[in-house]
Amino acid sequence: MYRLRVCTKLAAKDPRKTLNCLSSLQSLRSKHSLPFATVDVDSLSGSQPAEVQNLVQGNWTKSSKWNTLVDPLNGEPFIKVSEIDEGGIQPFVDSLSKCPKHGLHNPFKAPERYLLYGDITTKAAHMLSLPEVSDFFTRLIQRVAPKSYQQAHGEVYVTQKFLENFCGDQVRFLARSFAVPGNHLGQQSHGFRWPYGPVAIITPFNFPLEIPVLQLMGALYMGNKPVLKVDSKVCIVMEQMLRLLHECGLPMEDVDFINSDGSTMNKLLLEGKPRMTLFTGSSRVADLLAVDLKGRIKLEDAGFDWKILGPDVQEVDYVAWVCDQDAYACSGQKCSAQSMLFMHENWSQSSLVKQLGNLAARRKLEDLTIGPVLTVTTERMLEHLRKLLKIPGSKLLFGGEALANHKIPSVYGAIKPTAVFVPLDEILKDGNYELVTTEIFGPFQIVTEYKDNQLAMVLDAVERMHAHLTAAVVSNDVLFLQEVIGSTVNGTTYAGLRARTTGAPQNHWFGPAGDPRGAGIGTPEAIKLVWSCHREVIYDIGPMPTNWKLPAST
């Protein structure tokens, strides 16, 4: 049915593609239909569990320790992950140590590898564009990080478009240098983008394909040798993607892939001494790693992301829909999810809040428009709700109940999309602010209201937040936009009537601002910032000045 749905969608856009799509799907009778795949998504179950291996020094390996994952929708054990413990990290340490600080390639060394990666990317982009491959990854994502088919497919689509952006010569263009005339004939200074050499990448569960692929490819493009760790709950997705990349020509020894717990990975980082580590995940862990790694780290950490609705009320239906998507798509498990909504009082007088409740009520477990929360339990979310409702003037707008009639394991969360109204003046009180701005990585948001003369209070509230990832200013009032944007810092900020906080494509920078450790993703600027450093080479070849004489000491 899933595969037929893909063909049906294609037919709606271009009937000529239907026969080709159906023809290609006829061959998908087993997991071997895809040359890289070692998993059959259809049969993945307790009776036929999948296995996830490690990759080190060019070889797929198994360990003696296996971590069994349960299906987040029914609790059935369905994936076995071969995990490395602290005693098994030496091959990974050795692999990192074999990579020199100047990398596997750079502008002066093995430049043909820029061309190699252009070719690999071209083939991988084509592979992901095939309906059967796109559908495979979409449904595999759904199995381990349940979200709607549309949301999971969007992740695959963005990844495929990113790869398209770096085909052919685009990889070597990332290493473009510049020259500045010197002080005399024969002298020129040249600026080059230089790799770090051995690096590490740590990525979370919520985007099991998009985040690791975009960061991994950026690291490889610039000449680094990465060891990649993806959250074990979803690591099967990236394991299959690595096998696809190998099918497209990625040298087996260029990337190491490790499955482990956090303490083992921390030990690997301390002993392997990567020159740079990219971490995407919680702010708490990020700060600990920054200390352990002595600052050799780039972070795309959590964000308590906000949206401000300006005084100009228009297109209420559209704005309500975007707010619902921003807060509750993927069950709110996006680092860019809308955590707090500041409404101008003009919006409070519209049908916005009522529409938000109606849109949230449409979400259901059957189509995964609401689903399991993988890092916060139901009781933890409901306890947070109870604490918020003790604040004077606060009230439950909608939600606030556990989902019913499901088999989601109790280690995960399952609640209805929830919104809590808290008065602005109460939010700003020292006793409340930390509680109100606690990030609940699930379908949970704070809503508040402000008047014209309270905009400074709104700006104070967002100034006091510690993470500045995404934000939205929903207004077409140019002066209002200028004031808000000029007084805030979020690294990816959408402005205008159609502004959102989530759904970043591959064509613009996505990442935090206001932190020198901040990492971006997706664009040439992000790749160069995160995965290379600046090196200056000054050529000074002469000729010597005529009649040069030895000067006096200075």
Coordinates of C-alpha atoms in Angstrom, one line a residue:
M1 CA 0.0 0.0 0.0
Y2 CA 2.8 2.4 0.9
R3 CA 4.5 1.8 -2.5
L4 CA 1.2 2.1 -4.4
R5 CA 0.6 5.4 -2.6
V6 CA 4.0 6.7 -3.9
C7 CA 2.9 5.9 -7.5
T8 CA -0.5 7.4 -7.0
K9 CA 1.1 10.7 -5.8
L10 CA 3.4 10.6 -8.9
A11 CA 0.4 10.0 -11.1
A12 CA -1.4 13.0 -9.8
K13 CA 1.6 15.2 -10.9
D14 CA 2.6 13.4 -14.0
P15 CA 0.6 10.4 -15.4
R16 CA 3.4 9.5 -17.7
K17 CA 5.5 8.5 -14.7
T18 CA 2.9 6.0 -13.4
L19 CA 3.9 3.1 -15.5
N20 CA 7.6 3.6 -14.8
C21 CA 6.9 3.8 -11.1
L22 CA 4.7 0.7 -11.0
S23 CA 7.2 -1.2 -13.1
S24 CA 10.0 -0.4 -10.7
L25 CA 7.9 -1.4 -7.7
Q26 CA 7.2 -4.8 -9.2
S27 CA 10.7 -5.8 -8.5
L28 CA 10.4 -5.0 -4.8
R29 CA 9.5 -8.5 -3.7
S30 CA 12.4 -8.8 -1.3
K31 CA 15.0 -6.8 0.5
H32 CA 17.5 -7.8 -2.2
S33 CA 15.6 -5.7 -4.8
L34 CA 17.6 -2.7 -3.5
P35 CA 21.3 -3.5 -4.1
F36 CA 22.4 -1.8 -0.9
A37 CA 19.7 -2.8 1.5
T38 CA 20.1 -5.5 4.2
V39 CA 16.7 -4.7 5.7
D40 CA 13.2 -5.5 4.5
V41 CA 10.9 -2.8 6.0
D42 CA 7.8 -4.8 5.4
S43 CA 8.9 -7.8 7.4
L44 CA 10.8 -5.9 10.2
S45 CA 9.3 -7.4 13.4
G46 CA 9.9 -9.5 16.5
S47 CA 9.9 -12.6 14.4
Q48 CA 12.3 -11.1 11.8
P49 CA 14.4 -8.6 13.6
A50 CA 17.0 -6.5 11.8
E51 CA 20.6 -6.2 12.8
V52 CA 22.7 -3.0 12.8
Q53 CA 26.5 -3.4 12.5
N54 CA 29.5 -1.1 13.0
L55 CA 31.9 0.1 10.4
V56 CA 35.6 0.6 11.2
Q57 CA 38.7 0.8 9.0
G58 CA 36.7 -0.3 6.0
N59 CA 35.0 -3.3 7.4
W60 CA 31.5 -3.9 8.7
T61 CA 31.8 -5.6 12.1
K62 CA 29.7 -7.1 14.9
S63 CA 30.4 -6.9 18.6
S64 CA 29.6 -9.4 21.4
K65 CA 27.1 -6.9 22.9
W66 CA 23.7 -6.4 21.4
N67 CA 21.1 -3.8 22.3
T68 CA 17.6 -4.8 21.4
L69 CA 15.3 -2.0 20.4
V70 CA 11.5 -2.1 20.8
D71 CA 9.0 -0.9 18.2
P72 CA 7.9 2.5 19.5
L73 CA 4.3 1.8 18.4
N74 CA 3.7 -1.6 20.0
G75 CA 6.7 -2.5 22.2
E76 CA 7.8 -5.5 20.2
P77 CA 11.5 -6.1 20.0
F78 CA 12.4 -5.6 16.4
I79 CA 16.0 -4.3 15.9
K80 CA 19.2 -5.6 17.3
V81 CA 22.1 -3.1 17.5
S82 CA 25.6 -4.3 17.7
E83 CA 27.0 -2.0 20.4
I84 CA 30.7 -1.2 21.1
D85 CA 31.5 -1.0 24.8
E86 CA 34.5 0.9 26.3
G87 CA 36.7 -2.1 25.9
G88 CA 36.1 -2.2 22.1
I89 CA 36.9 1.4 21.0
Q90 CA 40.6 0.8 20.1
P91 CA 40.0 0.1 16.4
F92 CA 38.1 3.4 16.2
V93 CA 40.8 5.2 18.0
D94 CA 43.4 3.7 15.7
S95 CA 41.3 4.6 12.6
L96 CA 41.1 8.2 13.7
S97 CA 44.9 8.4 14.4
K98 CA 45.7 7.2 10.9
C99 CA 44.2 10.4 9.5
P100 CA 46.7 13.3 9.5
K101 CA 45.7 16.8 10.6
H102 CA 45.9 18.0 7.0
G103 CA 43.1 15.6 6.1
L104 CA 42.5 13.0 3.4
H105 CA 42.6 15.7 0.8
N106 CA 43.1 19.5 0.7
P107 CA 43.8 22.0 -2.1
F108 CA 47.4 20.8 -2.3
K109 CA 46.9 17.1 -1.7
A110 CA 44.8 14.5 -3.6
P111 CA 42.6 17.1 -5.3
E112 CA 41.1 14.4 -7.4
R113 CA 39.1 13.4 -4.3
Y114 CA 37.0 16.6 -4.7
L115 CA 36.0 15.1 -8.1
L116 CA 35.4 11.7 -6.6
Y117 CA 32.9 13.2 -4.1
G118 CA 31.2 15.1 -6.8
D119 CA 30.6 11.8 -8.6
I120 CA 29.5 10.0 -5.4
T121 CA 27.1 12.7 -4.7
T122 CA 25.6 12.7 -8.2
K123 CA 25.0 8.9 -8.0
A124 CA 23.5 9.2 -4.4
A125 CA 21.2 12.0 -5.5
H126 CA 19.9 9.9 -8.4
M127 CA 19.5 6.9 -6.1
L128 CA 17.4 8.8 -3.6
S129 CA 15.3 10.2 -6.4
L130 CA 14.1 6.8 -7.3
P131 CA 10.6 6.2 -5.9
E132 CA 11.4 2.8 -4.5
V133 CA 14.5 4.1 -2.7
S134 CA 12.8 7.2 -1.4
D135 CA 9.9 5.1 -0.2
F136 CA 12.3 2.6 1.5
F137 CA 13.9 5.3 3.6
T138 CA 10.6 7.1 4.3
R139 CA 9.1 4.0 5.7
L140 CA 12.2 3.0 7.6
I141 CA 12.2 6.4 9.2
Q142 CA 8.6 5.9 10.2
R143 CA 9.4 2.5 11.9
V144 CA 12.0 4.0 14.2
A145 CA 10.9 7.7 14.6
P146 CA 7.2 7.5 14.0
K147 CA 5.9 10.5 12.1
S148 CA 3.4 10.9 9.2
Y149 CA 4.4 9.6 5.8
Q150 CA 4.5 13.2 4.5
Q151 CA 6.9 14.3 7.3
A152 CA 9.2 11.4 6.9
H153 CA 9.2 11.7 3.1
G154 CA 10.0 15.4 3.5
E155 CA 13.2 14.5 5.3
V156 CA 14.2 12.2 2.4
Y157 CA 13.3 14.8 -0.1
V158 CA 15.5 17.5 1.6
T159 CA 18.4 15.1 1.8
Q160 CA 18.1 14.2 -1.9
K161 CA 17.9 17.9 -2.9
F162 CA 21.0 18.7 -0.7
L163 CA 22.9 16.0 -2.6
E164 CA 21.7 17.5 -5.9
N165 CA 23.2 20.8 -4.8
F166 CA 26.7 19.3 -4.5
C167 CA 27.0 17.2 -7.6
G168 CA 29.9 17.6 -10.1
D169 CA 32.2 20.5 -9.5
Q170 CA 30.2 21.9 -6.5
V171 CA 32.4 20.0 -4.1
R172 CA 35.6 21.5 -5.2
F173 CA 34.0 25.0 -5.3
L174 CA 33.6 24.6 -1.5
A175 CA 37.4 24.8 -1.4
R176 CA 37.6 28.0 -3.4
S177 CA 40.6 30.1 -2.3
F178 CA 41.5 33.8 -2.7
A179 CA 44.7 35.8 -3.2
V180 CA 45.7 39.3 -2.1
P181 CA 48.6 41.2 -3.7
G182 CA 51.7 41.5 -1.4
N183 CA 54.0 44.4 -0.7
H184 CA 56.5 43.7 -3.5
L185 CA 57.0 41.7 -6.6
G186 CA 56.7 37.9 -6.0
Q187 CA 54.7 38.2 -2.8
Q188 CA 51.1 37.1 -2.6
S189 CA 49.0 35.9 0.3
H190 CA 46.5 33.1 -0.4
G191 CA 43.6 32.0 1.8
F192 CA 42.5 28.4 1.7
R193 CA 39.8 26.3 3.4
W194 CA 41.6 23.5 5.2
P195 CA 40.2 20.3 6.7
Y196 CA 40.6 19.4 10.4
G197 CA 41.5 15.8 9.6
P198 CA 40.1 13.3 12.1
V199 CA 36.6 14.5 13.2
A200 CA 33.5 13.1 15.0
I201 CA 29.8 13.6 14.3
I202 CA 27.1 12.9 16.9
T203 CA 23.4 13.3 15.8
P204 CA 20.0 12.8 17.4
F205 CA 17.0 10.6 16.9
N206 CA 14.5 13.0 15.4
F207 CA 15.9 13.3 11.9
P208 CA 17.7 10.0 11.4
L209 CA 18.6 10.6 7.8
E210 CA 18.7 14.3 7.1
I211 CA 21.0 15.6 9.9
P212 CA 23.6 12.8 9.7
V213 CA 23.8 12.8 5.9
L214 CA 24.1 16.6 5.5
Q215 CA 26.8 16.8 8.2
L216 CA 28.6 13.7 7.1
M217 CA 28.8 14.7 3.5
G218 CA 30.0 18.2 4.5
A219 CA 32.8 16.7 6.5
L220 CA 33.8 14.4 3.7
Y221 CA 33.7 17.2 1.0
M222 CA 36.2 19.3 2.9
G223 CA 38.7 16.4 3.3
N224 CA 38.0 15.1 6.9
K225 CA 37.9 11.5 8.2
P226 CA 34.7 11.3 10.3
V227 CA 33.5 8.8 12.9
L228 CA 29.7 8.9 13.0
K229 CA 27.5 8.1 15.9
V230 CA 23.7 8.3 15.5
D231 CA 21.2 7.8 18.3
S232 CA 20.9 4.0 18.7
K233 CA 17.1 4.2 18.5
V234 CA 17.3 5.2 14.8
C235 CA 20.8 4.2 13.8
I236 CA 19.5 1.6 11.3
V237 CA 18.5 4.4 8.9
M238 CA 22.0 5.8 8.6
E239 CA 23.5 2.3 8.5
Q240 CA 21.4 1.6 5.4
M241 CA 22.3 5.0 3.9
L242 CA 26.0 4.3 4.4
R243 CA 25.5 1.1 2.4
L244 CA 23.8 3.1 -0.3
L245 CA 26.8 5.5 -0.4
H246 CA 29.2 2.6 -0.7
E247 CA 27.2 1.4 -3.6
C248 CA 27.7 4.9 -5.1
G249 CA 31.5 4.7 -4.8
L250 CA 32.2 6.0 -1.2
P251 CA 35.5 4.4 -0.2
M252 CA 34.8 2.0 2.7
E253 CA 37.6 3.4 4.8
D254 CA 36.6 7.0 4.6
V255 CA 33.9 6.8 7.3
D256 CA 33.7 4.9 10.6
F257 CA 30.2 4.2 12.0
I258 CA 29.9 3.3 15.7
N259 CA 27.0 2.2 17.8
S260 CA 27.5 2.8 21.6
D261 CA 26.1 4.4 24.7
G262 CA 27.1 7.9 25.7
S263 CA 29.9 7.1 28.1
T264 CA 31.6 4.9 25.5
M265 CA 31.4 7.6 22.9
N266 CA 32.8 10.1 25.3
K267 CA 35.7 7.8 26.0
L268 CA 36.3 7.5 22.3
L269 CA 36.3 11.2 21.9
L270 CA 38.8 11.6 24.7
E271 CA 41.2 8.9 23.5
G272 CA 40.7 9.3 19.8
K273 CA 41.2 13.1 20.0
P274 CA 39.2 14.2 16.9
R275 CA 40.3 17.7 15.9
M276 CA 36.6 18.8 15.7
T277 CA 33.3 17.3 16.9
L278 CA 29.9 18.2 15.6
F279 CA 27.2 17.7 18.1
T280 CA 23.5 18.0 17.5
G281 CA 21.3 17.4 20.5
S282 CA 20.5 18.6 24.0
S283 CA 22.1 21.7 25.4
R284 CA 23.1 20.0 28.7
V285 CA 25.1 17.3 26.9
A286 CA 26.6 19.9 24.5
D287 CA 27.9 22.0 27.4
L288 CA 29.5 18.9 29.0
L289 CA 31.2 18.0 25.8
A290 CA 32.5 21.5 25.2
V291 CA 34.4 21.2 28.5
D292 CA 35.6 17.6 27.9
L293 CA 36.8 18.5 24.4
K294 CA 38.4 21.8 25.4
G295 CA 36.2 23.8 23.1
R296 CA 37.0 21.8 19.9
I297 CA 33.3 21.4 19.1
K298 CA 30.5 22.9 17.0
L299 CA 27.0 22.7 18.3
E300 CA 23.5 22.7 16.9
D301 CA 21.8 22.3 20.3
A302 CA 18.3 22.4 21.4
G303 CA 16.1 25.5 20.9
F304 CA 13.1 26.8 22.9
D305 CA 11.8 28.4 19.7
W306 CA 9.4 31.3 19.6
K307 CA 6.9 32.9 17.3
I308 CA 5.6 36.5 17.6
L309 CA 2.4 37.4 15.9
G310 CA 2.4 41.1 15.0
P311 CA -0.5 43.6 15.3
D312 CA -1.6 43.2 11.6
V313 CA -4.2 40.3 11.7
Q314 CA -4.7 38.7 8.3
E315 CA -5.1 35.2 6.7
V316 CA -6.0 33.7 10.1
D317 CA -6.7 30.3 8.5
Y318 CA -3.2 30.1 7.0
V319 CA -1.4 31.4 10.1
A320 CA -3.3 28.9 12.3
W321 CA -2.3 26.0 10.1
V322 CA 1.3 27.0 10.1
C323 CA 1.2 27.3 13.9
D324 CA -0.2 23.8 14.2
Q325 CA 2.4 22.4 11.9
D326 CA 5.2 24.2 13.7
A327 CA 4.1 23.0 17.2
Y328 CA 2.8 19.5 16.5
A329 CA 4.2 18.0 13.3
C330 CA 6.5 15.1 14.2
S331 CA 4.8 15.2 17.6
G332 CA 6.7 18.3 18.4
Q333 CA 10.0 16.5 18.2
K334 CA 11.9 19.0 16.2
C335 CA 14.7 21.3 17.5
S336 CA 12.9 24.0 15.5
A337 CA 9.4 23.3 16.9
Q338 CA 7.3 26.2 18.1
S339 CA 7.7 26.2 21.9
M340 CA 6.1 29.6 22.7
L341 CA 3.6 31.7 20.8
F342 CA 3.3 35.4 21.5
M343 CA 0.0 36.8 20.2
H344 CA -0.7 40.4 19.8
E345 CA -4.1 41.2 21.5
N346 CA -5.6 41.7 18.0
W347 CA -5.0 38.0 17.3
S348 CA -6.7 37.0 20.5
Q349 CA -9.9 38.7 19.3
S350 CA -9.8 36.6 16.1
S351 CA -10.6 32.9 15.7
L352 CA -7.0 31.9 15.9
V353 CA -7.0 30.0 19.3
K354 CA -10.2 28.2 18.4
Q355 CA -8.7 27.1 15.1
L356 CA -5.5 25.9 16.8
G357 CA -7.6 23.7 19.0
N358 CA -9.6 22.4 16.0
L359 CA -6.5 21.7 14.0
A360 CA -4.8 19.9 16.9
A361 CA -7.9 17.7 17.3
R362 CA -7.5 16.4 13.7
R363 CA -4.2 14.7 14.6
K364 CA -4.5 11.0 15.3
L365 CA -2.2 8.1 16.0
E366 CA -3.6 6.1 13.0
D367 CA -1.8 8.3 10.4
L368 CA 1.1 9.3 12.8
T369 CA 0.2 13.0 12.7
I370 CA 0.5 12.5 16.5
G371 CA 2.6 9.7 17.8
P372 CA 5.1 8.5 20.5
V373 CA 7.5 10.9 22.1
L374 CA 10.8 9.2 22.3
T375 CA 12.7 11.2 25.0
V376 CA 9.9 12.4 27.4
T377 CA 7.4 10.1 29.2
T378 CA 3.7 10.8 29.4
E379 CA 3.9 11.4 33.1
R380 CA 6.8 13.9 32.7
M381 CA 4.8 16.0 30.3
L382 CA 1.6 15.9 32.4
E383 CA 3.6 16.8 35.5
H384 CA 5.0 19.8 33.7
L385 CA 1.5 20.8 32.7
R386 CA 0.3 20.6 36.4
K387 CA 3.2 22.9 37.4
L388 CA 2.3 25.4 34.8
L389 CA -1.3 25.5 35.7
K390 CA -0.3 26.5 39.3
I391 CA 0.9 29.9 37.8
P392 CA -1.8 32.6 38.5
G393 CA -3.9 33.3 35.4
S394 CA -2.7 30.2 33.4
K395 CA -5.1 27.9 31.8
L396 CA -5.2 24.8 29.5
L397 CA -6.3 25.8 26.0
F398 CA -6.5 22.3 24.7
G399 CA -5.0 18.8 25.0
G400 CA -3.4 17.9 28.3
E401 CA -4.5 14.3 28.2
A402 CA -2.7 11.0 27.5
L403 CA -3.5 9.3 24.2
A404 CA -5.9 6.4 24.6
N405 CA -6.2 3.0 22.8
H406 CA -2.6 2.4 21.9
K407 CA 0.3 0.0 22.6
I408 CA 3.1 2.6 22.9
P409 CA 5.6 1.4 25.5
S410 CA 5.5 3.4 28.8
V411 CA 9.1 4.3 28.4
Y412 CA 7.9 6.7 25.7
G413 CA 5.4 9.6 25.9
A414 CA 2.0 9.7 24.3
I415 CA -0.2 12.8 24.8
K416 CA -2.6 14.8 22.8
P417 CA -1.3 18.1 21.3
T418 CA -1.3 20.5 24.2
A419 CA -1.3 24.3 24.6
V420 CA -1.1 26.2 27.9
F421 CA -1.8 29.9 28.2
V422 CA 0.4 31.8 30.7
P423 CA 0.1 35.6 31.2
L424 CA 3.1 37.5 29.9
D425 CA 3.8 39.3 33.2
E426 CA 3.8 36.0 35.0
I427 CA 6.2 34.5 32.5
L428 CA 8.7 37.2 33.3
K429 CA 8.8 36.6 37.0
D430 CA 12.0 34.9 38.2
G431 CA 10.1 32.2 39.9
N432 CA 8.3 31.2 36.7
Y433 CA 10.6 32.0 33.8
E434 CA 12.7 28.9 34.1
L435 CA 9.7 26.6 34.4
V436 CA 7.8 28.2 31.5
T437 CA 10.8 28.1 29.1
T438 CA 11.7 24.5 30.0
E439 CA 11.8 22.7 26.7
I440 CA 9.4 19.7 26.5
F441 CA 10.5 17.8 23.4
G442 CA 7.0 16.8 22.5
P443 CA 3.6 18.2 21.3
F444 CA 3.6 21.0 23.9
Q445 CA 3.6 24.7 23.6
I446 CA 3.1 27.9 25.7
V447 CA 0.8 30.6 24.4
T448 CA 0.7 34.2 25.7
E449 CA -0.7 37.6 24.8
Y450 CA 0.8 41.1 24.6
K451 CA -0.4 44.6 24.0
D452 CA 1.2 47.4 21.9
N453 CA 2.9 48.8 25.0
Q454 CA 4.2 45.4 26.0
L455 CA 6.5 44.6 23.0
A456 CA 9.5 45.4 25.2
M457 CA 8.4 42.7 27.6
V458 CA 8.2 40.2 24.8
L459 CA 11.6 41.1 23.6
D460 CA 12.9 40.8 27.1
A461 CA 11.4 37.3 27.3
V462 CA 13.2 36.1 24.2
E463 CA 16.4 37.9 25.2
R464 CA 16.6 35.8 28.4
M465 CA 16.3 32.5 26.5
H466 CA 19.7 30.6 26.4
A467 CA 19.3 28.8 23.0
H468 CA 18.7 30.8 19.9
L469 CA 18.0 28.4 17.0
T470 CA 14.8 29.3 15.1
A471 CA 12.2 32.0 15.4
A472 CA 9.3 33.5 13.4
V473 CA 7.9 37.0 13.2
V474 CA 4.5 36.8 11.6
S475 CA 3.8 40.3 10.2
N476 CA 3.9 42.3 7.1
D477 CA 4.4 45.5 9.0
V478 CA 8.0 46.4 8.0
L479 CA 8.7 48.7 11.0
F480 CA 7.5 46.0 13.4
L481 CA 9.7 43.5 11.6
Q482 CA 12.7 45.8 11.9
E483 CA 12.2 46.3 15.6
V484 CA 11.8 42.6 16.4
I485 CA 14.6 41.3 14.2
G486 CA 17.0 44.1 15.3
S487 CA 16.4 43.1 18.9
T488 CA 16.8 39.3 18.6
V489 CA 19.5 36.9 17.7
N490 CA 18.0 33.5 16.5
G491 CA 20.2 32.0 13.8
T492 CA 17.3 31.0 11.5
T493 CA 14.6 33.6 11.6
Y494 CA 11.6 33.7 9.3
A495 CA 9.8 37.0 8.9
G496 CA 6.6 38.0 7.2
L497 CA 3.0 36.8 7.0
R498 CA 4.1 33.3 6.0
A499 CA 6.8 33.0 8.6
R500 CA 7.3 29.6 10.3
T501 CA 9.8 28.0 12.7
T502 CA 10.1 24.5 11.2
G503 CA 10.4 22.9 7.8
A504 CA 13.8 24.2 6.8
P505 CA 14.8 23.1 3.3
Q506 CA 18.3 22.6 2.0
N507 CA 18.6 26.0 0.4
H508 CA 19.2 28.1 3.4
W509 CA 21.4 28.1 6.5
F510 CA 19.9 26.3 9.5
G511 CA 21.6 26.7 12.8
P512 CA 21.8 28.8 16.0
A513 CA 23.3 32.3 16.4
G514 CA 24.8 34.2 19.3
D515 CA 27.2 31.3 20.3
P516 CA 30.8 31.0 18.8
R517 CA 30.3 27.3 19.0
G518 CA 27.2 27.4 16.8
A519 CA 27.0 25.1 13.8
G520 CA 25.0 25.4 10.6
I521 CA 23.8 22.8 8.2
G522 CA 22.8 22.6 4.5
T523 CA 24.5 25.4 2.7
P524 CA 28.1 26.0 1.3
E525 CA 28.6 28.6 4.1
A526 CA 27.5 26.1 6.7
I527 CA 29.9 23.4 5.4
K528 CA 32.8 25.7 5.2
L529 CA 32.2 27.1 8.7
V530 CA 31.8 23.8 10.4
W531 CA 34.1 21.4 8.5
S532 CA 37.0 23.6 7.5
C533 CA 39.3 26.2 9.0
H534 CA 41.2 29.0 7.4
R535 CA 44.8 28.6 6.3
E536 CA 46.9 31.4 4.9
V537 CA 49.9 30.6 2.6
I538 CA 52.1 33.6 1.7
Y539 CA 54.2 33.1 -1.3
D540 CA 57.3 35.3 -1.3
I541 CA 59.6 34.1 -4.2
G542 CA 61.4 37.2 -5.1
P543 CA 63.2 38.6 -7.0
M544 CA 65.5 40.2 -4.5
P545 CA 65.8 44.0 -4.5
T546 CA 68.7 45.3 -6.7
N547 CA 71.9 46.0 -4.7
W548 CA 70.4 44.5 -1.5
K549 CA 72.8 44.8 1.5
L550 CA 72.7 43.3 5.0
P551 CA 70.9 45.8 7.2
A552 CA 71.7 46.6 10.8
S553 CA 70.1 44.5 13.5
T554 CA 66.7 45.7 14.8

